[in-house]
């Protein structure tokens, strides 16, 4: 094979988890440098096919890679044609460019522009990709002009609530007290969301650059990056990046020879969802129990140690440098009237191509799910999409033409949220899902406000009763009134938004609640107490796999004859359903 | 010098670093013992109840010794809709423990974990800080059996 190929090994958490290190080692072992140039790179977003390699100059992705596949490739003398069959995303017809694939075609990369292109541990790579240009421009501007630029761009908080970032900065700047602090909220707690982890892992300098620009605009001297303890790789990468930035004189005293003094510190969270709430987060940085406090005073006035503090989420910070680099008009040209720019989503759940995607604001949810994600797998029906985690809600497939826009999503009862986009199919039970979120919140409520602490517990009991077939119709009314009480009577965002998953489920999937209550049936076949498992005699081949995996010995039958399930003994654990290769287990 | 003393001094006995100290002690000892909590409180100069409140509020801390292996089942939304709960149930049954408990022989502690952010690989299990994706009940049971020498033969 003539020529040298550049092989970029993705080193995001998912790829590392699925063996990226071993694949890299094998590549380095088998290929000499005049055949392959092996480098590390940031997450390409195709996390489902981890570990992923990018092959250049052909410019395609391949995965999931294994040591075995590397050996086979080596056997061919590293002929890229061998990798064709493992290309991702899968392609029916020959597409001229990867960028034309539906997974990429609808995406618009601003925050993730360096994805799969740079080694996140090399500040040189970031700089070569226009990194720190935004900072250089900002240093030549007055703080007021930087704030004006961010305001004109129309950037709003990417953590979920969508507060205008420039306005927030201005409030903090105006407070007379010093020192002022900055915080990067990387306590990404919403289950099903991992945008912030991926940004910190894949392009940590983008966050650092945004924060230094923020420090210049706001007049802050110190910043904290508060990262979940569950993200070890992200902690490692941001820490290394901070050291590298210090080495380049981008952090510390007299940044790039100006009078700006600013430094950053990483703080690891302790595993409490409520610490994503800004006042709880600040308490945690101060080494206290993370319990929210009333606002006002807002952090811009009294934040960390009683000083003015400006808190933005990871993705918000990562949007700052591109705005300074390309101008506010450019940014404002992306998106809708009220929601500018792009939004990064983790597209996961029951979807063919799950992964990390960045789309312009205003794109219909349906395009994201059906075109980018390739729709729901196994010929099932697309039922709903959940946004905003435990503070958000489920949007039914019938409303999927809704645009990705702060106001539109709020109106539908969901929220933009931090960017988890979980796709559900007909085998997802909405009562079970509502219960799932309520249980999550019962565990995570800090316990300060009674409506949140006790009210959620009562909600959990009612929903549990529904899943057991023990509910009554009037409970639905009570559930709604309880939801209202929790919303009104809680201090922080956790409690105020806690009933959203239940309320949207009731609003769009009421008939599913009614079947649980009236017919004692779970239409999705999830709630164990309301289903029975049986064998489809037409499909069963008598392979015996179900019999061998049943933990309670409820399956009987001799080889090659139709098997039977003893309903009395069956615990509906689903082990047989999982193993059956012929879809022969019927859930009723 | 005790390991706790080492850790506390690494952060210059600063009160705002209490959570980080607890994280480091747990990393070294595997859990937070009463004596460690007392020593931290003394050295930092705060009450024991102050330290105890942190150790009980934050989910990543354990006040009792944990098993040689820690198996965490991800309970994120993507994992939930792809069968995470069923995996947890089958592991509880296999190990004969409830969530948070350790097997009698001290081999495995079973935990639930809030989303680990590997949703593209759902359902996910974390074993001793290594991530395993696209799990199912069968694979999970095989994994924990391999952790218990006398069970791997089964």
XYZ file of C-alpha atoms in Angstrom:
742
model
C 0.000 0.000 0.000
C 1.547 3.267 -1.122
C 1.344 6.456 0.864
C 0.861 7.318 4.493
C -2.574 7.329 6.095
C -3.372 9.464 9.066
C -5.344 7.535 11.653
C -7.024 9.541 14.403
C -8.128 7.461 17.358
C -11.061 8.952 19.256
C -10.218 9.284 22.940
C -13.567 10.197 24.458
C -14.853 8.274 27.490
C -16.993 5.970 25.382
C -14.226 5.059 22.966
C -11.755 4.526 25.795
C -14.355 2.358 27.534
C -14.704 0.221 24.451
C -10.982 -0.293 23.959
C -9.532 2.770 22.159
C -6.274 2.432 24.107
C -5.832 -1.195 23.060
C -6.649 -0.322 19.448
C -4.111 2.506 19.493
C -1.460 0.245 21.012
C -2.020 -2.392 18.370
C -1.846 0.207 15.577
C 1.443 1.541 16.936
C 2.792 -1.973 17.292
C 1.903 -3.165 13.815
C 2.356 -0.090 11.661
C 5.604 1.718 11.071
C 5.532 5.477 10.879
C 5.976 5.476 7.143
C 2.676 3.647 6.711
C 0.419 5.166 9.351
C 0.579 8.290 11.400
C -1.437 7.591 14.520
C -2.809 10.479 16.555
C -5.383 10.944 19.282
C -8.412 13.069 18.791
C -11.567 14.303 20.469
C -15.028 12.742 20.305
C -16.511 12.610 16.802
C -20.003 12.210 18.185
C -20.588 8.683 16.879
C -20.462 7.227 20.345
C -22.613 4.241 19.536
C -19.904 2.836 17.254
C -17.090 3.338 19.780
C -14.174 3.002 19.463
C -14.012 5.144 16.363
C -11.121 5.816 13.987
C -10.902 8.540 11.382
C -8.909 7.716 8.277
C -7.366 10.529 6.241
C -6.964 11.653 3.497
C -9.934 9.457 2.533
C -11.842 11.182 5.331
C -14.111 8.486 6.649
C -14.925 7.092 10.058
C -14.810 3.474 11.026
C -16.036 1.614 14.062
C -16.507 -0.159 16.329
C -12.823 -1.031 16.023
C -11.218 -3.947 17.793
C -7.676 -5.236 18.131
C -8.745 -8.121 15.902
C -9.900 -5.745 13.159
C -6.611 -3.832 13.393
C -4.761 -7.115 12.853
C -6.878 -7.900 9.826
C -6.207 -4.448 8.468
C -2.483 -4.900 9.067
C -2.657 -8.206 7.194
C -3.727 -6.304 4.093
C -0.783 -3.952 4.383
C -3.114 -1.265 5.792
C -5.226 -0.971 2.679
C -8.065 1.486 3.513
C -10.406 -0.536 1.312
C -10.424 -3.201 4.025
C -12.012 -0.716 6.419
C -14.835 0.107 4.020
C -17.166 -2.501 5.478
C -16.803 -1.010 8.955
C -17.538 2.517 7.826
C -19.806 4.576 10.022
C -22.371 5.985 9.892
C -23.672 3.164 7.704
C -24.220 4.130 4.095
C -26.652 2.644 1.617
C -25.370 4.271 -1.517
C -21.971 5.714 -2.113
C -21.909 9.243 -0.761
C -19.207 11.497 -2.072
C -18.454 13.011 1.314
C -18.973 12.089 4.931
C -20.461 15.541 5.445
C -23.321 14.608 3.108
C -24.482 11.753 5.312
C -27.763 12.574 7.064
C -26.022 12.242 10.434
C -23.717 15.136 9.552
C -25.639 17.032 6.892
C -28.067 18.731 9.289
C -25.456 19.559 11.874
C -23.880 22.959 12.230
C -20.686 22.938 14.239
C -19.805 25.946 16.361
C -19.012 24.553 19.791
C -17.933 21.190 18.416
C -16.056 22.597 15.446
C -12.815 20.894 16.492
C -14.368 17.544 17.146
C -12.415 14.638 15.786
C -9.833 17.121 14.523
C -7.573 18.007 17.422
C -5.780 16.246 20.229
C -7.431 17.802 23.288
C -4.246 17.388 25.292
C -2.284 19.595 22.871
C -2.816 23.327 23.253
C -0.841 23.722 20.004
C -3.600 21.853 18.131
C -6.226 24.168 19.576
C -4.241 27.254 18.643
C -3.653 25.977 15.119
C -7.433 25.706 14.806
C -7.925 29.445 15.488
C -7.871 28.835 19.233
C -7.344 31.857 21.502
C -7.963 34.207 18.535
C -11.159 35.272 20.265
C -9.207 36.083 23.400
C -6.652 38.102 21.445
C -9.505 40.175 20.006
C -11.175 40.546 23.390
C -7.964 41.827 24.957
C -7.954 44.656 22.440
C -11.540 45.600 23.363
C -12.977 47.394 26.356
C -14.938 45.236 28.819
C -18.098 47.120 27.884
C -17.650 46.325 24.222
C -17.135 42.623 24.922
C -20.407 42.568 26.856
C -22.144 44.459 24.048
C -20.858 41.895 21.556
C -22.205 38.975 23.593
C -25.531 40.784 24.029
C -25.810 41.584 20.332
C -25.074 37.963 19.474
C -28.125 36.964 21.501
C -26.344 34.151 23.353
C -28.545 32.566 26.020
C -27.591 30.158 28.803
C -27.166 26.610 27.552
C -27.720 25.066 30.973
C -31.442 24.987 30.394
C -33.167 28.164 31.496
C -31.882 30.342 28.660
C -31.079 33.573 30.512
C -29.288 36.077 28.231
C -25.581 35.673 28.902
C -24.567 39.261 28.141
C -27.143 40.628 30.580
C -25.867 38.306 33.292
C -22.307 39.467 32.699
C -23.347 43.094 32.823
C -25.114 42.641 36.171
C -21.995 41.111 37.659
C -19.741 43.756 36.128
C -21.893 46.528 37.625
C -21.649 45.333 41.200
C -19.154 47.475 43.033
C -17.542 44.806 45.206
C -14.350 42.947 44.374
C -12.928 40.369 43.980
C -15.353 38.911 41.483
C -15.498 35.245 40.609
C -16.420 33.125 37.617
C -17.817 29.625 37.742
C -18.148 27.064 35.008
C -21.034 24.761 35.873
C -19.961 21.313 34.690
C -22.138 19.469 37.194
C -24.015 17.879 34.346
C -26.577 15.947 36.322
C -29.466 15.412 33.920
C -29.569 11.701 33.206
C -29.211 11.076 29.490
C -27.112 14.165 28.845
C -23.372 14.221 28.256
C -22.664 17.278 26.105
C -20.673 19.051 28.778
C -18.556 16.011 29.522
C -17.752 15.676 25.859
C -16.865 19.361 25.446
C -14.535 19.298 28.462
C -12.932 16.094 27.247
C -12.770 17.012 23.602
C -12.000 20.719 23.572
C -11.131 21.939 27.078
C -9.358 25.053 25.823
C -12.603 26.298 24.263
C -14.048 26.521 27.779
C -10.913 28.078 29.231
C -10.760 30.684 26.446
C -14.404 31.601 27.046
C -13.747 32.034 30.737
C -10.694 34.242 30.232
C -12.758 36.457 27.917
C -15.473 36.483 30.599
C -12.885 37.469 33.202
C -11.814 40.407 31.054
C -15.407 41.534 30.501
C -16.558 41.115 34.089
C -13.346 42.011 35.884
C -13.005 38.682 37.656
C -9.743 37.467 39.117
C -10.475 33.858 39.810
C -12.575 31.102 38.272
C -13.746 27.655 39.237
C -14.680 24.732 37.028
C -17.082 22.569 39.039
C -17.063 19.081 37.495
C -19.005 15.987 38.468
C -16.904 13.369 40.167
C -18.404 10.800 37.799
C -16.412 12.310 34.921
C -12.793 11.343 35.708
C -11.516 11.821 32.162
C -13.069 15.294 31.889
C -11.425 16.295 35.179
C -8.083 15.058 33.932
C -8.321 16.840 30.577
C -9.449 20.217 31.916
C -6.758 20.074 34.584
C -4.048 19.400 32.011
C -5.423 22.101 29.741
C -5.340 24.650 32.569
C -1.682 23.818 33.209
C -0.888 24.122 29.509
C -2.658 27.489 29.330
C -0.641 28.693 32.322
C 2.514 27.595 30.538
C 1.543 29.797 27.594
C 0.860 32.807 29.799
C -2.870 32.577 29.113
C -3.673 32.168 32.778
C -2.020 33.788 35.761
C -0.715 37.323 36.139
C -0.586 39.781 33.212
C -2.217 37.541 30.637
C -0.480 37.956 27.271
C 1.285 41.014 28.616
C -1.886 42.919 29.516
C -3.087 43.995 32.952
C -5.509 41.052 33.130
C -4.902 38.667 36.049
C -7.002 35.542 36.120
C -6.529 31.949 37.151
C -8.651 28.812 37.182
C -9.146 25.921 39.581
C -10.996 22.617 39.149
C -13.388 21.527 41.897
C -14.818 18.009 41.856
C -18.452 17.562 42.835
C -19.596 15.045 45.401
C -22.415 13.378 43.553
C -25.474 15.488 44.309
C -27.842 16.424 41.493
C -29.051 19.541 43.309
C -25.527 21.025 43.034
C -26.329 21.875 39.422
C -28.508 24.625 40.933
C -26.312 27.703 41.158
C -26.668 28.577 44.831
C -26.185 24.935 45.865
C -23.187 24.703 43.564
C -21.571 27.720 45.183
C -22.168 26.271 48.643
C -20.445 23.113 47.472
C -17.411 25.029 46.185
C -17.213 26.656 49.604
C -16.968 23.155 51.101
C -20.507 23.085 52.433
C -23.529 20.889 52.031
C -25.092 21.738 48.670
C -28.445 23.191 49.710
C -29.992 25.973 47.651
C -30.756 29.326 49.258
C -33.358 31.916 48.300
C -32.622 34.403 45.521
C -32.285 37.394 45.552
C -29.575 38.172 46.305
C -28.467 36.742 42.983
C -24.938 35.438 42.551
C -24.080 38.492 40.449
C -24.469 40.476 43.640
C -23.615 37.984 46.388
C -22.111 34.758 45.190
C -19.054 32.805 46.274
C -17.948 33.973 49.721
C -20.453 36.782 49.425
C -18.720 38.270 46.372
C -20.161 38.939 42.906
C -20.038 35.726 40.914
C -20.960 34.883 37.363
C -22.005 31.300 36.670
C -22.370 29.867 33.182
C -22.647 26.351 31.930
C -19.885 24.587 29.942
C -21.564 24.965 26.568
C -22.302 28.642 27.183
C -18.633 29.318 27.949
C -17.624 27.373 24.849
C -19.807 29.663 22.698
C -18.035 32.831 23.839
C -14.776 32.571 21.875
C -16.485 31.782 18.537
C -18.621 34.929 18.970
C -15.567 37.087 19.580
C -13.751 35.437 16.700
C -16.531 35.667 14.110
C -18.598 38.574 15.368
C -22.046 38.908 16.856
C -23.784 39.295 13.493
C -22.489 35.916 12.370
C -23.777 34.247 15.538
C -27.116 36.025 15.407
C -27.607 34.820 11.842
C -27.908 31.270 13.167
C -31.127 30.105 14.777
C -34.545 31.661 15.363
C -35.744 35.109 16.446
C -35.365 34.432 20.145
C -32.955 31.512 20.189
C -29.649 32.188 18.480
C -26.762 29.958 17.584
C -26.658 26.219 17.875
C -27.454 23.627 20.530
C -25.523 20.479 21.300
C -27.686 17.453 22.080
C -26.912 13.982 23.233
C -29.232 12.015 21.029
C -29.799 8.725 22.827
C -32.347 6.092 23.748
C -34.318 4.147 21.166
C -32.679 5.635 18.121
C -30.606 4.016 15.361
C -27.666 6.411 15.476
C -27.113 7.713 18.944
C -24.376 10.183 19.661
C -23.516 13.807 20.125
C -24.956 16.260 17.628
C -24.872 20.033 17.219
C -27.751 21.588 15.320
C -28.842 25.139 14.547
C -31.612 26.418 16.813
C -34.966 26.164 15.132
C -34.419 22.776 13.525
C -37.504 20.568 13.960
C -37.132 17.817 16.556
C -38.299 15.356 13.934
C -35.300 16.117 11.727
C -33.003 15.425 14.652
C -34.660 12.130 15.547
C -35.518 10.768 12.121
C -32.844 12.165 9.820
C -29.801 12.596 12.032
C -30.665 9.737 14.335
C -32.067 7.557 11.585
C -35.312 6.993 13.480
C -36.297 4.246 15.870
C -34.643 0.820 15.396
C -36.182 -2.628 14.878
C -39.168 -1.353 12.905
C -40.807 0.024 16.047
C -42.806 3.213 16.240
C -41.392 6.571 17.373
C -43.455 7.496 20.417
C -41.957 10.517 22.129
C -38.820 12.435 22.857
C -37.756 13.550 26.321
C -35.853 16.798 26.774
C -34.592 18.561 29.839
C -34.148 15.520 32.093
C -35.999 15.553 35.414
C -36.927 19.212 34.873
C -38.272 18.643 31.393
C -40.888 16.564 29.753
C -41.903 14.213 26.997
C -42.969 15.596 23.668
C -45.152 13.136 21.740
C -44.188 12.082 18.214
C -47.282 13.900 16.921
C -45.677 17.183 18.003
C -42.200 16.382 16.780
C -42.298 19.118 14.160
C -41.752 21.572 16.991
C -38.594 23.611 16.467
C -35.665 23.480 18.866
C -36.293 26.860 20.463
C -36.456 27.916 24.126
C -39.967 29.333 23.923
C -41.481 26.600 21.741
C -40.271 23.820 24.012
C -41.411 25.585 27.164
C -44.834 26.101 25.655
C -45.087 22.375 25.007
C -44.500 21.761 28.713
C -40.947 20.544 28.240
C -37.823 22.700 28.353
C -34.734 23.097 26.207
C -32.762 21.799 29.157
C -29.085 21.168 29.006
C -29.372 18.997 25.911
C -30.356 15.421 26.674
C -32.651 14.192 23.930
C -33.942 10.742 24.742
C -35.984 8.977 22.104
C -38.733 6.586 23.171
C -40.529 3.951 21.152
C -43.770 2.058 21.752
C -42.043 -0.223 24.279
C -41.427 2.693 26.635
C -44.149 3.029 29.281
C -44.939 6.643 30.114
C -46.210 5.815 33.599
C -43.011 3.934 34.321
C -40.964 6.813 32.916
C -42.795 9.373 35.041
C -42.145 7.164 38.048
C -38.496 6.873 37.050
C -38.036 10.659 37.137
C -39.978 11.102 40.355
C -37.865 8.405 42.052
C -34.754 10.160 40.806
C -35.949 13.430 42.318
C -37.033 11.854 45.610
C -33.442 10.645 45.963
C -31.950 13.956 44.916
C -34.182 16.447 46.719
C -32.038 18.147 49.324
C -34.973 18.040 51.733
C -35.116 21.726 52.582
C -38.623 22.497 51.280
C -41.482 20.296 52.457
C -43.511 20.317 49.206
C -40.511 18.969 47.330
C -39.364 16.537 50.013
C -42.740 15.096 50.996
C -44.781 15.932 47.910
C -42.489 14.015 45.596
C -42.597 11.042 47.935
C -46.418 11.043 47.767
C -46.222 11.295 43.987
C -43.905 8.310 43.939
C -46.417 6.287 45.971
C -49.296 7.145 43.656
C -47.338 6.346 40.510
C -46.068 3.104 42.021
C -49.689 2.146 42.715
C -50.520 2.774 39.037
C -47.736 0.472 37.883
C -49.099 -2.231 40.193
C -52.640 -1.784 38.907
C -53.785 -0.392 42.251
C -54.572 3.180 41.241
C -57.914 4.951 40.994
C -59.093 7.505 38.500
C -59.463 10.275 41.069
C -55.769 9.865 41.864
C -55.016 11.563 38.555
C -56.665 14.785 39.727
C -54.831 14.593 42.997
C -51.582 14.059 41.169
C -52.147 17.270 39.226
C -52.992 19.320 42.277
C -49.984 17.948 44.113
C -47.822 18.893 41.148
C -49.060 22.470 41.414
C -48.240 22.597 45.119
C -44.712 21.337 44.547
C -44.167 23.885 41.772
C -45.417 26.771 43.872
C -43.947 25.800 47.204
C -40.339 24.994 46.352
C -37.422 27.344 46.609
C -35.157 26.216 43.812
C -35.364 25.011 40.257
C -35.213 21.370 41.250
C -38.524 21.502 43.109
C -40.187 24.069 40.865
C -39.659 21.938 37.775
C -39.864 18.513 39.441
C -43.487 17.813 38.404
C -42.809 18.535 34.701
C -42.160 14.922 33.644
C -45.392 13.823 35.348
C -47.431 16.736 34.009
C -46.333 16.261 30.404
C -46.961 12.525 30.673
C -50.489 13.284 31.914
C -51.019 15.909 29.263
C -49.983 13.810 26.274
C -50.365 10.217 27.405
C -53.397 10.262 29.693
C -54.904 7.189 28.043
C -51.847 5.209 29.099
C -52.483 6.119 32.731
C -56.126 5.158 32.282
C -55.267 1.705 30.928
C -53.092 1.097 33.981
C -55.923 2.152 36.264
C -59.062 0.866 34.542
C -57.914 -2.121 32.488
C -54.975 -3.028 34.724
C -52.857 -3.175 31.585
C -49.519 -1.726 30.590
C -49.783 -1.129 26.834
C -46.005 -0.816 26.450
C -45.438 -4.110 28.237
C -43.111 -2.695 30.867
C -44.869 -2.726 34.261
C -44.157 -6.189 35.594
C -47.293 -6.581 37.681
C -49.520 -5.932 34.667
C -47.977 -8.197 32.064
C -47.690 -11.886 31.330
C -45.140 -13.603 29.158
C -45.976 -16.457 26.819
C -44.372 -18.258 23.920
C -45.481 -17.711 20.343
C -45.832 -21.278 19.073
C -45.472 -20.112 15.468
C -42.105 -18.530 16.023
C -40.534 -20.727 18.694
C -37.879 -23.037 17.258
C -37.268 -24.876 20.503
C -33.655 -23.729 20.714
C -33.857 -23.756 24.504
C -32.025 -20.465 25.034
C -34.921 -19.080 27.085
C -34.976 -22.174 29.266
C -31.262 -21.902 29.954
C -31.378 -18.224 30.995
C -34.550 -18.295 33.091
C -33.367 -17.666 36.649
C -36.439 -19.248 38.256
C -36.895 -22.272 36.018
C -40.253 -21.102 34.703
C -39.603 -22.221 31.124
C -40.061 -25.823 30.111
C -39.878 -27.750 26.852
C -37.750 -30.316 25.129
C -35.245 -29.435 22.397
C -36.735 -28.506 19.030
C -40.279 -28.372 20.364
C -42.292 -25.321 21.339
C -41.467 -24.159 24.872
C -43.872 -23.018 27.556
C -43.726 -20.424 30.313
C -45.211 -21.182 33.710
C -46.984 -17.902 34.492
C -47.235 -18.697 38.206
C -43.500 -19.093 38.569
C -42.471 -16.383 36.058
C -41.092 -13.186 37.644
C -41.253 -11.282 34.316
C -37.588 -10.402 34.573
C -37.372 -10.373 30.792
C -34.208 -12.507 30.546
C -35.898 -14.761 27.984
C -37.133 -11.808 25.942
C -33.599 -10.454 25.807
C -32.098 -13.761 24.668
C -34.750 -14.978 22.201
C -33.480 -14.546 18.672
C -36.829 -15.193 17.041
C -39.025 -12.653 18.832
C -41.045 -15.612 20.057
C -41.821 -14.329 23.551
C -45.078 -12.410 23.632
C -45.592 -9.705 26.249
C -49.224 -9.048 27.078
C 2.412 10.773 59.412
C -1.027 9.218 58.872
C -2.545 9.211 55.436
C -5.362 11.467 56.639
C -2.849 13.976 57.948
C -1.099 13.879 54.601
C -4.299 14.608 52.740
C -5.445 17.384 55.040
C -2.081 19.094 54.783
C -2.084 18.779 51.009
C -4.976 21.254 51.120
C -3.377 23.372 53.848
C -6.109 22.447 56.374
C -8.519 24.741 54.502
C -12.152 24.322 55.428
C -13.471 24.917 51.905
C -11.470 21.887 50.778
C -13.308 19.480 53.113
C -15.172 17.733 50.277
C -11.975 17.219 48.294
C -10.267 15.841 51.414
C -13.099 13.374 51.957
C -12.851 12.297 48.318
C -9.132 11.674 48.671
C -9.502 9.769 51.952
C -12.193 7.601 50.405
C -9.937 6.936 47.440
C -7.141 5.782 49.766
C -9.189 3.852 52.329
C -12.113 2.730 50.192
C -14.590 4.348 52.598
C -14.839 6.988 55.317
C -14.258 5.516 58.752
C -15.406 7.225 61.928
C -11.804 7.697 63.018
C -10.938 9.331 59.681
C -13.888 11.727 59.978
C -12.831 12.617 63.530
C -9.248 13.194 62.487
C -10.277 15.445 59.577
C -12.553 17.469 61.854
C -9.762 17.904 64.423
C -7.115 18.845 61.937
C -9.270 21.324 60.020
C -10.689 22.690 63.265
C -14.392 22.152 62.634
C -17.001 20.109 64.456
C -17.456 16.428 63.687
C -21.073 17.110 62.739
C -19.885 19.521 60.037
C -17.758 16.778 58.453
C -20.431 14.136 59.007
C -23.062 16.268 57.268
C -20.893 16.384 54.141
C -20.152 12.661 54.280
C -23.864 11.858 54.410
C -25.167 14.538 52.022
C -22.989 13.713 49.026
C -23.758 10.448 47.313
C -20.224 9.499 46.386
C -19.259 8.864 50.018
C -19.582 5.568 51.844
C -19.485 5.242 55.620
C -18.971 1.498 55.586
C -16.247 -0.607 54.002
C -16.989 -1.618 50.451
C -16.232 -4.821 48.584
C -13.067 -5.610 46.691
C -14.973 -4.844 43.524
C -17.513 -2.103 42.969
C -20.170 -2.755 40.372
C -22.277 0.266 39.485
C -25.333 -0.018 37.294
C -26.108 3.209 35.457
C -29.629 4.435 36.076
C -29.614 7.244 33.528
C -32.639 7.766 31.298
C -31.066 6.232 28.199
C -30.039 3.190 30.236
C -33.489 3.042 31.833
C -35.358 2.907 28.534
C -32.891 0.303 27.296
C -33.342 -2.037 30.260
C -31.035 -0.781 33.031
C -33.565 -1.607 35.738
C -33.822 -5.227 34.578
C -30.037 -5.511 34.723
C -29.999 -4.131 38.246
C -32.750 -6.546 39.300
C -30.916 -9.536 37.910
C -27.669 -8.527 39.612
C -29.450 -8.085 42.945
C -30.783 -11.569 42.535
C -27.472 -13.044 41.409
C -25.477 -11.450 44.227
C -28.285 -11.717 46.768
C -27.832 -8.120 47.930
C -29.798 -4.895 47.780
C -28.436 -1.765 46.143
C -25.605 -0.338 48.221
C -24.855 -3.633 49.934
C -21.786 -5.847 49.782
C -21.796 -9.602 49.284
C -21.138 -11.663 52.411
C -17.681 -12.673 51.214
C -16.732 -9.017 50.710
C -16.159 -9.514 47.002
C -18.658 -7.168 45.395
C -20.527 -4.015 46.343
C -23.523 -3.346 44.118
C -24.456 0.284 43.534
C -26.806 2.320 41.415
C -25.238 5.324 39.809
C -26.818 8.425 38.360
C -26.073 8.825 34.666
C -22.371 8.311 33.916
C -22.788 10.139 30.628
C -22.018 7.260 28.282
C -25.563 7.255 26.974
C -24.544 6.261 23.445
C -23.525 2.886 24.865
C -26.602 2.330 27.042
C -27.144 0.281 29.119
C -23.877 0.822 30.954
C -22.183 -0.808 33.929
C -19.106 0.595 35.629
C -16.880 -2.010 37.236
C -14.035 -0.650 39.340
C -13.994 2.580 37.297
C -13.964 0.760 33.955
C -16.979 1.340 31.730
C -18.819 -1.502 30.023
C -21.406 -0.583 27.419
C -24.268 -2.287 25.578
C -24.846 -4.657 28.473
C -27.713 -7.069 28.992
C -28.778 -9.315 31.836
C -26.752 -12.291 30.688
C -23.504 -10.386 30.132
C -23.886 -8.592 33.466
C -24.375 -11.818 35.373
C -21.347 -13.342 33.670
C -19.339 -10.280 34.607
C -20.124 -10.436 38.316
C -19.647 -14.196 38.430
C -16.130 -13.713 37.156
C -15.455 -11.383 40.092
C -16.238 -14.054 42.642
C -13.707 -16.877 42.347
C -15.879 -19.583 43.869
C -18.789 -18.604 41.638
C -16.991 -18.412 38.315
C -17.051 -22.196 38.146
C -20.847 -22.235 38.263
